[in-house]
PDB file of C-alpha atoms in Angstrom:
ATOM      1  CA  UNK G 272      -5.750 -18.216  -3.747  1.00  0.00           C
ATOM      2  CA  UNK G 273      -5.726 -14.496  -4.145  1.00  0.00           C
ATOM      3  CA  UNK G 274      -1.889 -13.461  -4.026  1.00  0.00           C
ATOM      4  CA  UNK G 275       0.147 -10.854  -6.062  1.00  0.00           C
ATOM      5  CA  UNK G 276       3.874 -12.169  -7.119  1.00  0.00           C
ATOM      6  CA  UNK G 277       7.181  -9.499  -7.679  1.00  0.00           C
ATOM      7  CA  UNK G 278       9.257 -12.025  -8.394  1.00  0.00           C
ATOM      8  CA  UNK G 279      12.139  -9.529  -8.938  1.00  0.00           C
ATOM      9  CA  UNK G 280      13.701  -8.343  -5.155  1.00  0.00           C
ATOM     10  CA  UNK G 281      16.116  -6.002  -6.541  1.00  0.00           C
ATOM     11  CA  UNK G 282      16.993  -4.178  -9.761  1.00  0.00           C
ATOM     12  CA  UNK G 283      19.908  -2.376 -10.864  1.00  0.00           C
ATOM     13  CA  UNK G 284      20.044  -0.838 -13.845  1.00  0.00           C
ATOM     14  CA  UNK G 285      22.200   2.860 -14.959  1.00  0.00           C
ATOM     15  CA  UNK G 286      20.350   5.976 -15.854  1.00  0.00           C
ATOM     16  CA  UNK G 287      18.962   6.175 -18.970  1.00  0.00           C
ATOM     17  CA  UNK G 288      18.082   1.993 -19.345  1.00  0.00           C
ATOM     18  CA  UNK G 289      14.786   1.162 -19.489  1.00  0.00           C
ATOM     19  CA  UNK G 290      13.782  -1.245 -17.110  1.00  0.00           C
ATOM     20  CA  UNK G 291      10.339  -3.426 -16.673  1.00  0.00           C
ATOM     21  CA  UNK G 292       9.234  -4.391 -12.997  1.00  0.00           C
ATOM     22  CA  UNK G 293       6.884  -7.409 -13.130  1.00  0.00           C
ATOM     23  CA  UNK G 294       3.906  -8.717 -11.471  1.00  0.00           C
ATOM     24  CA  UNK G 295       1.540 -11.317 -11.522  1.00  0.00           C
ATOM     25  CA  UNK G 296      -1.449 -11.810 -10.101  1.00  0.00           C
ATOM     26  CA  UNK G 297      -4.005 -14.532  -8.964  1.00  0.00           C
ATOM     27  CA  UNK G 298      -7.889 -14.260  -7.955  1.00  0.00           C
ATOM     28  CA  UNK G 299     -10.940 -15.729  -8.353  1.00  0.00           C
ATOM     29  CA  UNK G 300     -12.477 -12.439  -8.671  1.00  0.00           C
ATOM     30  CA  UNK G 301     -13.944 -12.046 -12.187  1.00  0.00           C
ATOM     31  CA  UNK G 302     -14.007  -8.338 -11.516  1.00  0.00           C
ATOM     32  CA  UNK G 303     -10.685  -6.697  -9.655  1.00  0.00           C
ATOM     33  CA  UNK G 304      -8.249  -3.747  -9.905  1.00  0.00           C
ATOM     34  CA  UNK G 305      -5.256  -3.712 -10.434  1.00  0.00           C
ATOM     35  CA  UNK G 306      -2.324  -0.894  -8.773  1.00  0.00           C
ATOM     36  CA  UNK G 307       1.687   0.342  -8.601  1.00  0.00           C
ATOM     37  CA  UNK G 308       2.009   2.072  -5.961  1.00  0.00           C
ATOM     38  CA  UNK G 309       6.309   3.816  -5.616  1.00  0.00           C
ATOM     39  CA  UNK G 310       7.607   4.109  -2.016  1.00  0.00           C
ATOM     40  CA  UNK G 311      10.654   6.424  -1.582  1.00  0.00           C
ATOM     41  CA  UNK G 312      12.984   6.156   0.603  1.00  0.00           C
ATOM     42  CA  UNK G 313      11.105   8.356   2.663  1.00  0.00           C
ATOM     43  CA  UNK G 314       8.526   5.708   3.197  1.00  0.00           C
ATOM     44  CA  UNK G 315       5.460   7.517   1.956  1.00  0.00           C
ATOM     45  CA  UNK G 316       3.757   5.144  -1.026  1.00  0.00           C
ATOM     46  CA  UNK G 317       2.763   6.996  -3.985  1.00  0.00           C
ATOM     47  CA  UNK G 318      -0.356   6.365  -6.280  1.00  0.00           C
ATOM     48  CA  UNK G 319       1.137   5.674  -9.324  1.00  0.00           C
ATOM     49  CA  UNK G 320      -1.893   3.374 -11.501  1.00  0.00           C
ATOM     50  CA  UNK G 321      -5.142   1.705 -11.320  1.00  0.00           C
ATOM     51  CA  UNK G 322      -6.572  -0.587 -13.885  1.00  0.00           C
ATOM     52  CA  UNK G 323     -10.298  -2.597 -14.052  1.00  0.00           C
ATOM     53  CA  UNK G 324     -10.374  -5.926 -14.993  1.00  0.00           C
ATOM     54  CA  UNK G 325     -12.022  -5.139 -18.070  1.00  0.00           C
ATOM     55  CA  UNK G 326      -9.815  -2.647 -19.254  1.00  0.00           C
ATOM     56  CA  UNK G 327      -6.522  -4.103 -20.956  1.00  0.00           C
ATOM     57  CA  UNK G 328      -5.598  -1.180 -22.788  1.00  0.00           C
ATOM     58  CA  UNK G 329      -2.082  -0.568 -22.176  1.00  0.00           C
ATOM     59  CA  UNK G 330      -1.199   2.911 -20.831  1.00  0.00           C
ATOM     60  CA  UNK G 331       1.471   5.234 -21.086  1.00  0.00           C
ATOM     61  CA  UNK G 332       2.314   8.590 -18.498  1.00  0.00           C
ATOM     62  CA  UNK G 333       5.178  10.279 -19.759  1.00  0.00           C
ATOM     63  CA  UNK G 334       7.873   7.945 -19.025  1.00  0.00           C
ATOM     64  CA  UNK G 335       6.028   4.968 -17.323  1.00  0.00           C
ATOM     65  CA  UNK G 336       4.207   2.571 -19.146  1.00  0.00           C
ATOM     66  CA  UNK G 337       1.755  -0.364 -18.160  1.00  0.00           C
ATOM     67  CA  UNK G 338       1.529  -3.517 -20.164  1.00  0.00           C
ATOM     68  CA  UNK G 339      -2.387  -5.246 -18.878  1.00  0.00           C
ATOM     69  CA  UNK G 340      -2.435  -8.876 -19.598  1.00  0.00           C
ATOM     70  CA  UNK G 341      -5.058 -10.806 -18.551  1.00  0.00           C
ATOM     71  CA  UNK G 342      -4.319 -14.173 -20.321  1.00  0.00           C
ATOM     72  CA  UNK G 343      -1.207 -14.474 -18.127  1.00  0.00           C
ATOM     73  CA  UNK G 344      -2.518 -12.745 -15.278  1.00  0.00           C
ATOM     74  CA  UNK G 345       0.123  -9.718 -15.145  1.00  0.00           C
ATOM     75  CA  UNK G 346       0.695  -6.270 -15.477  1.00  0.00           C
ATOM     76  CA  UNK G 347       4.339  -5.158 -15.744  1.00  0.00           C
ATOM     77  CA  UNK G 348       5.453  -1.975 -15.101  1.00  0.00           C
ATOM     78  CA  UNK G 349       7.914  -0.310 -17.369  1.00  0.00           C
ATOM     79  CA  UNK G 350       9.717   2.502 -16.959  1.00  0.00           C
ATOM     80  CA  UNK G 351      11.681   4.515 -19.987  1.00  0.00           C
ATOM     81  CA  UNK G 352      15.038   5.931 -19.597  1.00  0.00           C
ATOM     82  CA  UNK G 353      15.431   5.994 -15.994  1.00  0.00           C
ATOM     83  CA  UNK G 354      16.451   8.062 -13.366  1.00  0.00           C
ATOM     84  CA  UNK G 355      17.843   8.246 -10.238  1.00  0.00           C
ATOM     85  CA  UNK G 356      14.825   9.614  -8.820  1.00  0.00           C
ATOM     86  CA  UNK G 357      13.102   6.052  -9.942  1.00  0.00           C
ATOM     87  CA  UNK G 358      15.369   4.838  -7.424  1.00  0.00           C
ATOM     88  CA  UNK G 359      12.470   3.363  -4.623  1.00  0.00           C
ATOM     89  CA  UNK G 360      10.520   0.163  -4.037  1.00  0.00           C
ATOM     90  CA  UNK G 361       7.691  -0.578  -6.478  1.00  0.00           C
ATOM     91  CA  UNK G 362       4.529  -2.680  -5.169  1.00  0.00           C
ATOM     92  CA  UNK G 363       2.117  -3.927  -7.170  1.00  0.00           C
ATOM     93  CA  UNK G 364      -1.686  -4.921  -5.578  1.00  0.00           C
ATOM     94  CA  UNK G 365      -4.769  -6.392  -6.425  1.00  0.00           C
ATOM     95  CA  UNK G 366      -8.193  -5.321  -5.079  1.00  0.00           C
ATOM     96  CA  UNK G 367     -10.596  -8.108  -4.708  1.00  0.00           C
ATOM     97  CA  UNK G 368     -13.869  -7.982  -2.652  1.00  0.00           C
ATOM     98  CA  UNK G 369     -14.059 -10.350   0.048  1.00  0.00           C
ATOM     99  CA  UNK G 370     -17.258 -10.718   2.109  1.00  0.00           C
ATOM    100  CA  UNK G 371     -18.588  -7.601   0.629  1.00  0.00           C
ATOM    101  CA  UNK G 372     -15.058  -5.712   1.276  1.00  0.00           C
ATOM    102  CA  UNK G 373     -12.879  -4.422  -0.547  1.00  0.00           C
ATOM    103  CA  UNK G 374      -9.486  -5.886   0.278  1.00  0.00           C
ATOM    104  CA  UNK G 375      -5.913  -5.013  -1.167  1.00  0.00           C
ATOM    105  CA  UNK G 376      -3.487  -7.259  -1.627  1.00  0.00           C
ATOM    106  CA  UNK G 377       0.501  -6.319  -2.135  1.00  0.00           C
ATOM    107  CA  UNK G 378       3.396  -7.808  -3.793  1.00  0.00           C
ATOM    108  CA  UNK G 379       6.500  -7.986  -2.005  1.00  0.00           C
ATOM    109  CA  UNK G 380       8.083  -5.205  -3.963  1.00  0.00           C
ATOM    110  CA  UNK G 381      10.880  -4.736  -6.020  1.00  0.00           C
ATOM    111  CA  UNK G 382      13.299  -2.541  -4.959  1.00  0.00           C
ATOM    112  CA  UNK G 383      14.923  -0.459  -8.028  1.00  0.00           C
ATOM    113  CA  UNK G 384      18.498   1.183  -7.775  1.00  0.00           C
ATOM    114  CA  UNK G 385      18.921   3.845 -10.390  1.00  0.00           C
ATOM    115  CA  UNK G 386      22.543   4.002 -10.969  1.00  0.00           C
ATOM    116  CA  UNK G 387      24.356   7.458 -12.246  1.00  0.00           C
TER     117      UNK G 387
ATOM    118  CA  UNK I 135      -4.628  14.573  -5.513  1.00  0.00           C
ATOM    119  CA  UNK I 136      -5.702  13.234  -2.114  1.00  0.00           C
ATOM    120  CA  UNK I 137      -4.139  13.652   0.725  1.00  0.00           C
ATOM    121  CA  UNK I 138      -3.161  11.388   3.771  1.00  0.00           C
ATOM    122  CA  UNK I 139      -1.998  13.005   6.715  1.00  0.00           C
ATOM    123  CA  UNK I 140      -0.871  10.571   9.480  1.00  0.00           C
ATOM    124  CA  UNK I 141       1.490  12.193  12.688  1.00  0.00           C
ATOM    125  CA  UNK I 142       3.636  11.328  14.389  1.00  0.00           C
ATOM    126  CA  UNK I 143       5.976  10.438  11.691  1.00  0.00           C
ATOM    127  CA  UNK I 144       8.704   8.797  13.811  1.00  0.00           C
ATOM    128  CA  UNK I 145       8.294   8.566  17.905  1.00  0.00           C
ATOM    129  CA  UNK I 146      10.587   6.724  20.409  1.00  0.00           C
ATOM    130  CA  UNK I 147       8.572   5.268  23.799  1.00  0.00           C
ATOM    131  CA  UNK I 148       9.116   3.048  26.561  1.00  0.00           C
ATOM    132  CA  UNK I 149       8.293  -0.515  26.629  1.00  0.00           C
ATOM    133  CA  UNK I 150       4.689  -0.820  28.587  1.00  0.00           C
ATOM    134  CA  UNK I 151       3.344   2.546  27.613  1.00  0.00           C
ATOM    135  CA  UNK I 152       0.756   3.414  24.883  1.00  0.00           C
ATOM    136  CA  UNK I 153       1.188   5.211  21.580  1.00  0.00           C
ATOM    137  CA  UNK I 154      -1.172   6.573  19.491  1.00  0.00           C
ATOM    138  CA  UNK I 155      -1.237   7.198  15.757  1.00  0.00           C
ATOM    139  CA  UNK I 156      -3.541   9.436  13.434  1.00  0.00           C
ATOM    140  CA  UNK I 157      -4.631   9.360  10.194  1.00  0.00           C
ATOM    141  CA  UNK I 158      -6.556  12.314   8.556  1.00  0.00           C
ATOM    142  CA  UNK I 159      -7.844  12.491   4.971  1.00  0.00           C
ATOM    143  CA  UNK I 160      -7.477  15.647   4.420  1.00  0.00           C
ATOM    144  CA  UNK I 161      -9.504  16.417   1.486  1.00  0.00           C
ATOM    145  CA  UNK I 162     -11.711  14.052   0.986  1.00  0.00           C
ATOM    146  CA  UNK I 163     -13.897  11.701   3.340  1.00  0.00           C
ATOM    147  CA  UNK I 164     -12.760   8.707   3.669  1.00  0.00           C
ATOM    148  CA  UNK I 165     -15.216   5.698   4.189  1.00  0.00           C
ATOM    149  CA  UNK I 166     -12.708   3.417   4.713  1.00  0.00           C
ATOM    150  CA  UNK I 167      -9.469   3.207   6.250  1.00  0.00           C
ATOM    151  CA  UNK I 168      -6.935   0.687   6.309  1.00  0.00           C
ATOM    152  CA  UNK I 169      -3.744   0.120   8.894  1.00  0.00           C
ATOM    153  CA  UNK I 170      -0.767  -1.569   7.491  1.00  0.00           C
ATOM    154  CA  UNK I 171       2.675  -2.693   8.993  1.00  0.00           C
ATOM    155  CA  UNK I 172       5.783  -2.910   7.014  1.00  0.00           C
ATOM    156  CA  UNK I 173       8.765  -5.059   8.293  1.00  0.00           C
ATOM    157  CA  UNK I 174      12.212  -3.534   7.116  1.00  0.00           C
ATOM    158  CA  UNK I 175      12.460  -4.274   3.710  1.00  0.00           C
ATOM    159  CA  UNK I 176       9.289  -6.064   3.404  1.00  0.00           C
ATOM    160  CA  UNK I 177       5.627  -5.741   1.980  1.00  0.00           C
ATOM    161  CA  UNK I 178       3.050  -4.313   3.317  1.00  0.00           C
ATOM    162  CA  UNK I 179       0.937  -6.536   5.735  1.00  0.00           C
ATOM    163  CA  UNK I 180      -3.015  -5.490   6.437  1.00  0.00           C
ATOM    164  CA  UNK I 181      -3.656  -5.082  10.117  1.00  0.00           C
ATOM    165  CA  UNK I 182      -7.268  -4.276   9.832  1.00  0.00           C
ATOM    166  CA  UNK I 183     -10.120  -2.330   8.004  1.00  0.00           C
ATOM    167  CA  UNK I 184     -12.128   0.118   9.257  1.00  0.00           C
ATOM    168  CA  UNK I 185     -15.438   1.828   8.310  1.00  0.00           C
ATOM    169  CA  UNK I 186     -16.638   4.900   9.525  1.00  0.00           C
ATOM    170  CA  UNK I 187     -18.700   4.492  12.755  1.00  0.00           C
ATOM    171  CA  UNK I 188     -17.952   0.793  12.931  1.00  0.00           C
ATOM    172  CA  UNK I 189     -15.697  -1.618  14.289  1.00  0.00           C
ATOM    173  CA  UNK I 190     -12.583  -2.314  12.840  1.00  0.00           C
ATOM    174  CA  UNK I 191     -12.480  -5.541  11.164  1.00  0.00           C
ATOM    175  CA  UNK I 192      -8.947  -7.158  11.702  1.00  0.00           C
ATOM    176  CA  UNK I 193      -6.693  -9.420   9.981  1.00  0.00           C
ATOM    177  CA  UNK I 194      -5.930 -13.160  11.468  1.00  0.00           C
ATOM    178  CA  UNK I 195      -3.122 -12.936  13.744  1.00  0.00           C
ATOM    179  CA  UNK I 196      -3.457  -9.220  14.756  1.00  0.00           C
ATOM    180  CA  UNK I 197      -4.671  -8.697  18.927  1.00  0.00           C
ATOM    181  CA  UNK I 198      -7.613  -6.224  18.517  1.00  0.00           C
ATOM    182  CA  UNK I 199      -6.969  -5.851  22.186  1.00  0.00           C
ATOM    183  CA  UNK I 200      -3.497  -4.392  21.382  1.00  0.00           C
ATOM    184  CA  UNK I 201      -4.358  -2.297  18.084  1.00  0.00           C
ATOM    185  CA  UNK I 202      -6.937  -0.414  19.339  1.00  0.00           C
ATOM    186  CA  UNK I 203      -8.353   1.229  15.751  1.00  0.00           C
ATOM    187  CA  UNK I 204     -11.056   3.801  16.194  1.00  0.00           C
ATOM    188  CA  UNK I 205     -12.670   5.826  13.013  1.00  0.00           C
ATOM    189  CA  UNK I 206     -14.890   7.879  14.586  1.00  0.00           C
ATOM    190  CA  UNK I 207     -15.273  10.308  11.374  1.00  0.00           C
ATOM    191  CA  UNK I 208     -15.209  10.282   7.702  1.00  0.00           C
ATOM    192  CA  UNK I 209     -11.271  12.329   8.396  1.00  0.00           C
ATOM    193  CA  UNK I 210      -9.762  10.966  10.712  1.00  0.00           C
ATOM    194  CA  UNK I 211      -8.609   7.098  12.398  1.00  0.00           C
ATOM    195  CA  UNK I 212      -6.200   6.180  15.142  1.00  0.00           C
ATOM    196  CA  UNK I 213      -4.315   3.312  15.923  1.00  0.00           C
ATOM    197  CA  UNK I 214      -3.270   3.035  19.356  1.00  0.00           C
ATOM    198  CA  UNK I 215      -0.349   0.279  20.183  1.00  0.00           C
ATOM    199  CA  UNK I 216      -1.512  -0.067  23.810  1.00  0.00           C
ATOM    200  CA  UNK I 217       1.472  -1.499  26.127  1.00  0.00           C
ATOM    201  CA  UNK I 218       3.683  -1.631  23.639  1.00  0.00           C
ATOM    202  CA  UNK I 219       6.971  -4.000  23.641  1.00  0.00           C
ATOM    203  CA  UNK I 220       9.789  -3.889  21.386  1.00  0.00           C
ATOM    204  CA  UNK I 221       8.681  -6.377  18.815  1.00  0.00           C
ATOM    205  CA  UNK I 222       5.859  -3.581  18.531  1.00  0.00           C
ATOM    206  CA  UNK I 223       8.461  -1.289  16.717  1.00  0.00           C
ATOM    207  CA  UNK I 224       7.878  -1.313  12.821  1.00  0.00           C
ATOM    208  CA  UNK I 225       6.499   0.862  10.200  1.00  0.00           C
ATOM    209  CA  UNK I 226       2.814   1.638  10.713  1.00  0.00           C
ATOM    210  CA  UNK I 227       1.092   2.687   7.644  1.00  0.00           C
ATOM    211  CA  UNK I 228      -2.754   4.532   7.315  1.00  0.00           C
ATOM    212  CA  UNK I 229      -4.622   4.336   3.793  1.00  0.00           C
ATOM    213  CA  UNK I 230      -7.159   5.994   2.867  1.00  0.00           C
ATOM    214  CA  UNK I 231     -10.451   5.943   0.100  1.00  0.00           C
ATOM    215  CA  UNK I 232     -13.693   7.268  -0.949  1.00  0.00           C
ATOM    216  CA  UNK I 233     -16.695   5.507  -1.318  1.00  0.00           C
ATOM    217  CA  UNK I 234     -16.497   5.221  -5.333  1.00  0.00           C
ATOM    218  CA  UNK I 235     -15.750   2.106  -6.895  1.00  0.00           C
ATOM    219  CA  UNK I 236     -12.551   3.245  -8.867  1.00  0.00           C
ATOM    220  CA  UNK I 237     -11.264   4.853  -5.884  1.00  0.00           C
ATOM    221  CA  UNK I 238      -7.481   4.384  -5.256  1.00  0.00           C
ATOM    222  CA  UNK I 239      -5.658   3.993  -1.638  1.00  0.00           C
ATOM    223  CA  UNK I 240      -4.118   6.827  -0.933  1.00  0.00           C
ATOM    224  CA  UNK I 241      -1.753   6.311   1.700  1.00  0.00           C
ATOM    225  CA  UNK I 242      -0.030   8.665   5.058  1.00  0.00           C
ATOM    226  CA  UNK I 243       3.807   8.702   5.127  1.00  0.00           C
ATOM    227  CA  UNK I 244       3.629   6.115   8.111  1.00  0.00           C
ATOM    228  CA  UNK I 245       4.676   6.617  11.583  1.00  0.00           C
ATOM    229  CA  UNK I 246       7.905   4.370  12.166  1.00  0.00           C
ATOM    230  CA  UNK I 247       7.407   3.229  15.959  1.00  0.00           C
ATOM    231  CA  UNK I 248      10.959   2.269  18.238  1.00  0.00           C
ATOM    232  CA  UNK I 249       9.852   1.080  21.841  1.00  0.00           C
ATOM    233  CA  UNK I 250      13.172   0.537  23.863  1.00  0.00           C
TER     234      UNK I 250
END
């Protein structure tokens, strides 16, 4: 099966926490990417990441962070001293190639609530 | 970054007409395009792929006789919800990407669809 897990719905943390959004992922695929994408509450979803399968350096931007781990299949998402601006729904996907296409596959998202 | 311009952003219509939706890269050609539709408070579910000059390839489950997808240039696709009904009204999303390998979907700001 080729599926991506957010096992997390919601999230609630106060400014200034730090706060990790996970996700785990299953393919087949020996060679796959790996997104977050943020949607607003304006709806529009926001390139946040994208990471090869045979890259598992972690990676920081600023105040987000990406932890890569291939031996348990995820790649959580943290986030450093939040704000209220975090305050959206977070998917996380998985590119595999089926039949010679590319196809993306989304989590169910965790919503995060940035509390003042 | 890229750019993903999809109009109309919201629109109202009667039950039995058509509506349709565009989606424009606007800097960059896009090979592919993908239509999503998000439920409230759900993921993202893949309506179909389509390739530039080609027909769209859709999901299982989605009437290709009822999302009419053409992408007749490297800018621009349309979705058309032909006869809609109400259980037609959702959150329809366009993505967008280049031909290279590492390219990321970058996504419109959706078009959320009410048929009364």
């Amino acid at each position: 099966a080729q599926k991506v897990t957010q096992a997390q719905t919601e999230i609630s943390v106060v400014e200034k926490e730090d706060v990790t959004l996970d996700c785990v992922y299953e393919t087949r695929d020996t060679t796959y990417y790996l997104f977050w994408y943020k949607q607003p509450p304006s709806g529009e979803l926001v390139f946040l990441i994208r990471r090869n399968s045979f890259d598992e350096q972690n990676e920081i931007s600023g105040r987000y962070s990406w932890n890569f781990q291939k031996s348990t299949s995820s790649f959580n998402f943290t986030i450093t001293a939040s704000q209220v601006v975090d305050s959206a729904v977070y998917f996380c996907a998985l590119r595999v190639t089926t039949s010679g296409t590319y196809k993306y596959i989304f989590g169910t998202g965790t919503r995060l609530k940035v509390l003042a | 970054g890229a750019v993903v311009s999809q109009h109309p952003s919201r629109v109202i219509c009667k039950s039995g007409t058509s509506v349709k939706i565009e989606c424009r890269s606007l800097d960059f050609q896009a090979t592919t395009m993908f239509w999503y539709r998000q439920f409230p408070k759900q993921s993202l579910m893949l309506m179909a792929t389509s390739n530039e000059g080609s027909k769209a390839t859709y999901e299982q489950g989605v009437e290709k006789d009822k999302f009419l997808i053409n992408h007749a240039s490297l800018t621009l696709s349309t979705l058309t919800v032909t006869s809609a009904h109400p259980e037609d009204s959702s959150f329809y999303i366009c993505s967008a990407r280049s031909g290279a390998v590492n390219s990321p979907l970058h996504f419109g700001n959706g078009t959320r669809l009410t048929v009364t």
